[in-house]
Amino acid sequence: MPHRPRRRIGPLLALLPLGAAGAWIAYSRLGIDHRRRMHPALPGRQECLASAAGGLSFAAAGPAEGVPLLLIHSVNAAANAYEVRPLYRHYAKERPVYALDLPGFGFSERSDRIYTPELMTQAIHAMAAEIRRRHPGTAIDAVALSLSAEFLARAALERPDDYRSLGLISPTGFDKRYARRNPSGSDTARAVAACPLWGRALFDLLVSRPSMRFFLEKTWGSRDIDEGLLAYDQVSAHQPGAEFAPFSFLAGHLFATETGQVYPRLDRPVWMVHGTRGDFVDYRHADRFRDDPRWTVEVLETGAFPHFERLNAVTARYDAFLARLGR
């Protein structure tokens, strides 16, 4: 009998991951809709604002009179203004409310650039200036979620007269990052992630529906997440340029350095609330502020988005804080 060459299974198996990756890249380009129709996340007027941080979008609602309230969503792979929807709808009944889409998210400019804390702070400056132009002589109240709390704190340090008070919901920077200097983001890591060949395909994996549900459950510390937020996140993450700001986030460019040098210098009244469930419960340095008369630090038995789970409790505590300012 003629000798048959032995089949080499190993090299064939080694090619399987490459084949799977190639198939996913092809599916990402040809089978996934990256231009889904996206309606505004919030009711009211959807407006645009030119700024040093690029084109910005914001929602506005509520009466003309009263102390304006600025709401700022968090930063993650699919962040958008829907994250402040419960607060926006609640306060629009009684005061002027504005919700900003940060650069790279929502309806704001999503260009291919490196997104940094300085860029986000510029956007907040522009939004605060626009609000104050519409409400002359009035300092604003501002509330930010998660990592955006650091951007808001920096904006208030640079232009304190813009703000009457600051609200921080599940703010970052009170964990181990508080006391150490963090390295700046990696240009190499961002360049690898954002490579045109596979960048969008990689992002599509990150924002697949199962992946987004997984991360929201980590945020909530529960499987009982807000399904409306998940649905809107899916649409928002499937827009042209949706990957660029998240790639800067994943590469570390959006994490500021020395947060412990920022929060203690705030000279405006600060209201802070955080939950006790999920992956975002490390507030080991929050005790530094509990006896500070400028700070009100509160804890609720929720995940990192307490305003979705216990809106009445959150607004009651925030209103009590504002009342002490002579609202």
Short mmCIF file of C-alpha atoms in Angstrom, two decimals:
data_model
loop_
_atom_site.label_atom_id
_atom_site.label_comp_id
_atom_site.label_asym_id
_atom_site.label_seq_id
_atom_site.Cartn_x
_atom_site.Cartn_y
_atom_site.Cartn_z
CA MET A 1 0.00 0.00 0.00
CA PRO A 2 1.26 3.49 -0.74
CA HIS A 3 2.38 5.49 2.28
CA ARG A 4 -0.07 8.19 3.35
CA PRO A 5 1.38 11.40 4.82
CA ARG A 6 0.33 11.91 8.40
CA ARG A 7 -2.18 14.68 8.78
CA ARG A 8 -0.95 17.59 10.84
CA ILE A 9 -3.91 18.61 12.95
CA GLY A 10 -2.01 21.08 15.13
CA PRO A 11 -1.35 23.73 12.48
CA LEU A 12 -4.94 23.50 11.30
CA LEU A 13 -6.25 24.02 14.82
CA ALA A 14 -3.94 26.99 15.24
CA LEU A 15 -5.62 28.65 12.28
CA LEU A 16 -9.10 28.40 13.80
CA PRO A 17 -8.83 31.54 15.99
CA LEU A 18 -7.59 33.51 12.99
CA GLY A 19 -10.46 32.23 10.93
CA ALA A 20 -12.96 33.12 13.65
CA ALA A 21 -11.45 36.61 14.00
CA GLY A 22 -11.58 37.13 10.25
CA ALA A 23 -15.19 35.98 10.13
CA TRP A 24 -16.13 38.38 12.93
CA ILE A 25 -14.38 41.30 11.23
CA ALA A 26 -16.26 40.53 8.03
CA TYR A 27 -19.55 40.24 9.91
CA SER A 28 -18.87 43.54 11.72
CA ARG A 29 -18.33 45.32 8.41
CA LEU A 30 -21.11 43.73 6.43
CA GLY A 31 -23.66 42.41 8.89
CA ILE A 32 -23.90 44.99 11.68
CA ASP A 33 -25.76 48.26 11.23
CA HIS A 34 -23.55 51.10 12.47
CA ARG A 35 -26.04 53.78 11.54
CA ARG A 36 -29.06 52.86 13.59
CA ARG A 37 -31.76 55.47 13.84
CA MET A 38 -31.27 57.25 17.16
CA HIS A 39 -33.92 59.44 18.71
CA PRO A 40 -33.08 61.89 21.52
CA ALA A 41 -32.58 60.23 24.88
CA LEU A 42 -34.54 62.93 26.69
CA PRO A 43 -37.69 64.97 26.12
CA GLY A 44 -37.50 68.71 25.58
CA ARG A 45 -35.41 70.71 23.15
CA GLN A 46 -32.39 69.07 21.51
CA GLU A 47 -29.84 71.79 20.76
CA CYS A 48 -26.28 72.17 19.45
CA LEU A 49 -23.37 74.22 20.74
CA ALA A 50 -20.04 74.97 19.07
CA SER A 51 -17.13 74.85 21.50
CA ALA A 52 -13.39 74.42 21.88
CA ALA A 53 -14.17 70.76 22.59
CA GLY A 54 -15.95 70.37 19.24
CA GLY A 55 -19.62 70.24 18.42
CA LEU A 56 -21.73 69.57 21.51
CA SER A 57 -25.32 68.49 21.88
CA PHE A 58 -27.57 69.02 24.88
CA ALA A 59 -31.18 68.66 25.93
CA ALA A 60 -33.06 71.45 27.68
CA ALA A 61 -36.42 71.53 29.43
CA GLY A 62 -38.30 73.10 32.30
CA PRO A 63 -39.48 76.61 33.17
CA ALA A 64 -37.43 79.67 32.40
CA GLU A 65 -37.18 80.75 36.04
CA GLY A 66 -35.20 79.11 38.80
CA VAL A 67 -31.63 78.01 39.44
CA PRO A 68 -30.51 76.03 36.38
CA LEU A 69 -29.47 72.41 36.85
CA LEU A 70 -26.81 70.81 34.62
CA LEU A 71 -26.74 66.98 34.42
CA ILE A 72 -23.72 65.10 33.06
CA HIS A 73 -23.72 61.40 32.20
CA SER A 74 -20.91 58.95 32.99
CA VAL A 75 -18.16 57.63 30.71
CA ASN A 76 -18.20 54.04 29.48
CA ALA A 77 -18.39 52.11 26.22
CA ALA A 78 -21.94 53.28 25.50
CA ALA A 79 -22.46 56.33 27.70
CA ASN A 80 -25.19 58.84 26.84
CA ALA A 81 -27.68 61.25 28.37
CA TYR A 82 -30.24 58.49 29.02
CA GLU A 83 -28.19 57.83 32.17
CA VAL A 84 -29.59 61.03 33.73
CA ARG A 85 -33.14 60.56 32.42
CA PRO A 86 -34.88 60.01 35.80
CA LEU A 87 -33.34 63.16 37.29
CA TYR A 88 -33.94 65.20 34.13
CA ARG A 89 -37.63 64.33 33.96
CA HIS A 90 -38.12 64.89 37.68
CA TYR A 91 -36.51 68.33 37.89
CA ALA A 92 -37.80 69.63 34.56
CA LYS A 93 -41.17 69.99 36.30
CA GLU A 94 -39.87 72.74 38.57
CA ARG A 95 -36.66 74.34 37.26
CA PRO A 96 -34.63 74.79 34.07
CA VAL A 97 -32.68 71.58 33.39
CA TYR A 98 -29.91 70.88 30.88
CA ALA A 99 -28.31 67.53 30.03
CA LEU A 100 -25.01 67.51 28.15
CA ASP A 101 -23.75 64.86 25.75
CA LEU A 102 -20.02 64.77 26.43
CA PRO A 103 -17.64 64.76 23.43
CA GLY A 104 -17.63 61.37 21.76
CA PHE A 105 -21.07 60.39 23.05
CA GLY A 106 -24.73 60.84 22.20
CA PHE A 107 -25.33 63.51 19.56
CA SER A 108 -22.08 65.35 20.27
CA GLU A 109 -19.10 65.18 17.92
CA ARG A 110 -17.64 61.67 17.72
CA SER A 111 -14.50 62.38 15.72
CA ASP A 112 -11.35 60.25 15.71
CA ARG A 113 -9.16 61.95 18.31
CA ILE A 114 -7.76 61.27 21.78
CA TYR A 115 -10.33 62.09 24.45
CA THR A 116 -8.87 63.46 27.67
CA PRO A 117 -10.05 64.97 30.98
CA GLU A 118 -9.04 68.37 29.61
CA LEU A 119 -11.30 67.94 26.59
CA MET A 120 -14.24 66.89 28.78
CA THR A 121 -13.61 69.80 31.13
CA GLN A 122 -13.62 72.20 28.16
CA ALA A 123 -17.03 70.83 27.16
CA ILE A 124 -18.41 71.41 30.65
CA HIS A 125 -17.02 74.95 30.65
CA ALA A 126 -18.78 75.63 27.34
CA MET A 127 -22.07 74.22 28.59
CA ALA A 128 -21.93 76.13 31.88
CA ALA A 129 -21.17 79.36 29.99
CA GLU A 130 -24.12 78.79 27.66
CA ILE A 131 -26.47 78.15 30.59
CA ARG A 132 -25.30 81.27 32.37
CA ARG A 133 -25.76 83.28 29.17
CA ARG A 134 -29.39 82.16 29.14
CA HIS A 135 -29.81 82.81 32.86
CA PRO A 136 -27.78 85.98 33.54
CA GLY A 137 -26.41 86.51 37.01
CA THR A 138 -27.17 82.97 38.16
CA ALA A 139 -24.65 80.38 39.27
CA ILE A 140 -25.76 76.86 38.43
CA ASP A 141 -26.16 73.57 40.24
CA ALA A 142 -24.44 70.67 38.46
CA VAL A 143 -24.67 66.90 38.97
CA ALA A 144 -22.31 64.40 37.36
CA LEU A 145 -22.15 60.61 37.34
CA SER A 146 -19.15 58.37 37.96
CA LEU A 147 -15.96 59.41 36.11
CA SER A 148 -17.58 62.65 34.94
CA ALA A 149 -17.60 63.78 38.57
CA GLU A 150 -13.85 64.24 38.23
CA PHE A 151 -14.33 66.40 35.14
CA LEU A 152 -16.96 68.49 36.89
CA ALA A 153 -14.71 68.94 39.93
CA ARG A 154 -11.91 70.20 37.70
CA ALA A 155 -14.26 72.56 35.91
CA ALA A 156 -15.42 73.98 39.25
CA LEU A 157 -11.83 74.49 40.38
CA GLU A 158 -11.00 76.39 37.21
CA ARG A 159 -14.19 78.49 37.12
CA PRO A 160 -15.78 78.39 40.57
CA ASP A 161 -18.08 81.34 39.93
CA ASP A 162 -20.05 79.25 37.44
CA TYR A 163 -21.36 76.97 40.19
CA ARG A 164 -23.58 77.31 43.22
CA SER A 165 -23.20 73.63 44.14
CA LEU A 166 -21.85 70.32 42.88
CA GLY A 167 -23.57 66.93 42.98
CA LEU A 168 -21.52 63.75 42.61
CA ILE A 169 -23.34 60.44 42.07
CA SER A 170 -21.10 57.38 42.48
CA PRO A 171 -18.02 59.51 41.78
CA THR A 172 -14.72 57.90 40.87
CA GLY A 173 -11.40 58.76 42.48
CA PHE A 174 -12.15 57.84 46.10
CA ASP A 175 -10.53 54.41 45.79
CA LYS A 176 -6.80 53.64 45.51
CA ARG A 177 -6.45 56.28 42.77
CA TYR A 178 -7.10 59.00 45.35
CA ALA A 179 -3.68 58.81 46.95
CA ARG A 180 -1.40 57.97 44.03
CA ARG A 181 -0.42 59.45 40.74
CA ASN A 182 -1.85 57.56 37.80
CA PRO A 183 0.04 57.11 34.55
CA SER A 184 -1.38 58.88 31.58
CA GLY A 185 -3.11 56.83 28.92
CA SER A 186 -1.23 54.58 26.56
CA ASP A 187 -1.04 55.85 22.98
CA THR A 188 0.08 52.39 21.91
CA ALA A 189 -2.90 50.68 23.52
CA ARG A 190 -5.30 53.09 21.87
CA ALA A 191 -3.60 52.74 18.49
CA VAL A 192 -3.83 48.95 18.66
CA ALA A 193 -7.49 49.02 19.71
CA ALA A 194 -8.43 51.62 17.13
CA CYS A 195 -6.64 49.99 14.18
CA PRO A 196 -8.94 50.42 11.17
CA LEU A 197 -8.61 46.73 10.29
CA TRP A 198 -10.15 45.40 13.48
CA GLY A 199 -11.02 48.39 15.69
CA ARG A 200 -14.73 48.57 14.92
CA ALA A 201 -15.06 44.78 15.09
CA LEU A 202 -13.43 44.80 18.52
CA PHE A 203 -15.82 47.52 19.67
CA ASP A 204 -18.79 45.58 18.30
CA LEU A 205 -17.83 42.68 20.56
CA LEU A 206 -17.59 45.04 23.53
CA VAL A 207 -21.04 46.50 22.91
CA SER A 208 -22.86 43.33 21.94
CA ARG A 209 -26.14 42.98 23.78
CA PRO A 210 -24.89 40.18 26.11
CA SER A 211 -21.74 42.16 26.92
CA MET A 212 -23.68 45.35 27.67
CA ARG A 213 -26.13 43.48 29.88
CA PHE A 214 -23.19 41.92 31.74
CA PHE A 215 -21.59 45.31 32.46
CA LEU A 216 -24.89 46.93 33.46
CA GLU A 217 -25.51 44.10 35.90
CA LYS A 218 -22.09 44.83 37.40
CA THR A 219 -23.08 48.50 37.65
CA TRP A 220 -26.40 47.69 39.31
CA GLY A 221 -25.00 44.85 41.41
CA SER A 222 -28.14 43.03 40.32
CA ARG A 223 -29.79 41.44 37.31
CA ASP A 224 -32.67 43.88 37.72
CA ILE A 225 -31.24 46.57 35.43
CA ASP A 226 -33.12 49.29 33.58
CA GLU A 227 -34.13 47.74 30.26
CA GLY A 228 -34.78 51.13 28.67
CA LEU A 229 -31.19 52.16 29.32
CA LEU A 230 -29.89 48.91 27.82
CA ALA A 231 -32.00 49.40 24.70
CA TYR A 232 -30.84 53.00 24.23
CA ASP A 233 -27.21 52.06 24.89
CA GLN A 234 -27.46 49.54 22.07
CA VAL A 235 -28.59 52.21 19.63
CA SER A 236 -26.10 54.81 20.84
CA ALA A 237 -23.18 52.38 20.53
CA HIS A 238 -24.08 51.62 16.92
CA GLN A 239 -23.45 55.06 15.46
CA PRO A 240 -20.59 56.30 13.25
CA GLY A 241 -17.56 57.08 15.42
CA ALA A 242 -19.06 55.48 18.54
CA GLU A 243 -15.82 53.63 19.23
CA PHE A 244 -13.39 56.54 19.42
CA ALA A 245 -14.12 57.97 22.89
CA PRO A 246 -14.45 54.49 24.46
CA PHE A 247 -11.06 53.53 23.00
CA SER A 248 -9.50 56.52 24.80
CA PHE A 249 -11.33 55.42 27.95
CA LEU A 250 -10.07 51.83 27.67
CA ALA A 251 -6.52 53.04 26.97
CA GLY A 252 -6.56 55.12 30.17
CA HIS A 253 -6.53 58.57 28.58
CA LEU A 254 -9.66 59.70 30.45
CA PHE A 255 -8.42 58.85 33.93
CA ALA A 256 -7.01 61.95 35.55
CA THR A 257 -4.00 62.02 37.83
CA GLU A 258 -3.90 62.81 41.56
CA THR A 259 -7.62 62.92 42.26
CA GLY A 260 -6.71 63.48 45.91
CA GLN A 261 -5.43 66.91 44.88
CA VAL A 262 -8.73 67.88 43.26
CA TYR A 263 -11.66 67.05 45.54
CA PRO A 264 -10.22 68.65 48.74
CA ARG A 265 -9.74 71.98 46.95
CA LEU A 266 -13.39 72.41 46.01
CA ASP A 267 -14.82 75.52 47.66
CA ARG A 268 -18.45 75.04 46.66
CA PRO A 269 -20.99 72.95 48.61
CA VAL A 270 -20.75 69.33 47.48
CA TRP A 271 -23.42 66.65 47.70
CA MET A 272 -22.19 63.10 47.16
CA VAL A 273 -24.12 59.83 47.12
CA HIS A 274 -23.05 56.30 46.30
CA GLY A 275 -24.42 52.78 46.53
CA THR A 276 -23.29 49.60 48.24
CA ARG A 277 -23.78 46.98 45.52
CA GLY A 278 -21.92 46.01 42.38
CA ASP A 279 -18.37 46.63 41.26
CA PHE A 280 -18.24 50.34 42.12
CA VAL A 281 -18.31 50.44 45.90
CA ASP A 282 -14.71 51.28 46.85
CA TYR A 283 -15.01 54.60 48.67
CA ARG A 284 -12.24 54.08 51.18
CA HIS A 285 -11.26 57.77 51.08
CA ALA A 286 -14.78 59.22 51.34
CA ASP A 287 -14.47 59.35 55.12
CA ARG A 288 -12.00 62.20 54.71
CA PHE A 289 -14.95 64.44 53.76
CA ARG A 290 -17.66 63.38 56.19
CA ASP A 291 -16.73 66.04 58.74
CA ASP A 292 -16.08 68.74 56.15
CA PRO A 293 -18.90 71.32 56.43
CA ARG A 294 -18.80 71.87 52.67
CA TRP A 295 -19.54 68.21 51.97
CA THR A 296 -22.65 66.08 52.41
CA VAL A 297 -21.83 62.38 51.90
CA GLU A 298 -24.70 59.89 51.77
CA VAL A 299 -25.01 56.17 51.09
CA LEU A 300 -27.96 54.21 49.71
CA GLU A 301 -28.53 50.47 49.45
CA THR A 302 -28.35 50.49 45.65
CA GLY A 303 -25.95 49.98 42.80
CA ALA A 304 -23.96 52.74 41.11
CA PHE A 305 -27.02 54.38 39.48
CA PRO A 306 -29.17 54.99 42.57
CA HIS A 307 -31.42 57.48 40.76
CA PHE A 308 -32.77 54.64 38.61
CA GLU A 309 -33.47 52.38 41.58
CA ARG A 310 -34.62 54.84 44.25
CA LEU A 311 -35.38 58.13 42.55
CA ASN A 312 -37.53 59.46 45.40
CA ALA A 313 -34.83 58.78 47.97
CA VAL A 314 -32.15 60.40 45.83
CA THR A 315 -34.18 63.52 45.03
CA ALA A 316 -35.34 63.89 48.65
CA ARG A 317 -31.74 63.90 49.85
CA TYR A 318 -30.60 66.22 47.10
CA ASP A 319 -33.50 68.61 47.77
CA ALA A 320 -32.61 68.67 51.48
CA PHE A 321 -29.04 69.55 50.54
CA LEU A 322 -30.23 72.34 48.23
CA ALA A 323 -32.60 73.67 50.88
CA ARG A 324 -29.63 74.31 53.13
CA LEU A 325 -28.20 76.55 50.40
CA GLY A 326 -31.28 78.76 50.45
CA ARG A 327 -32.81 77.28 47.33
#
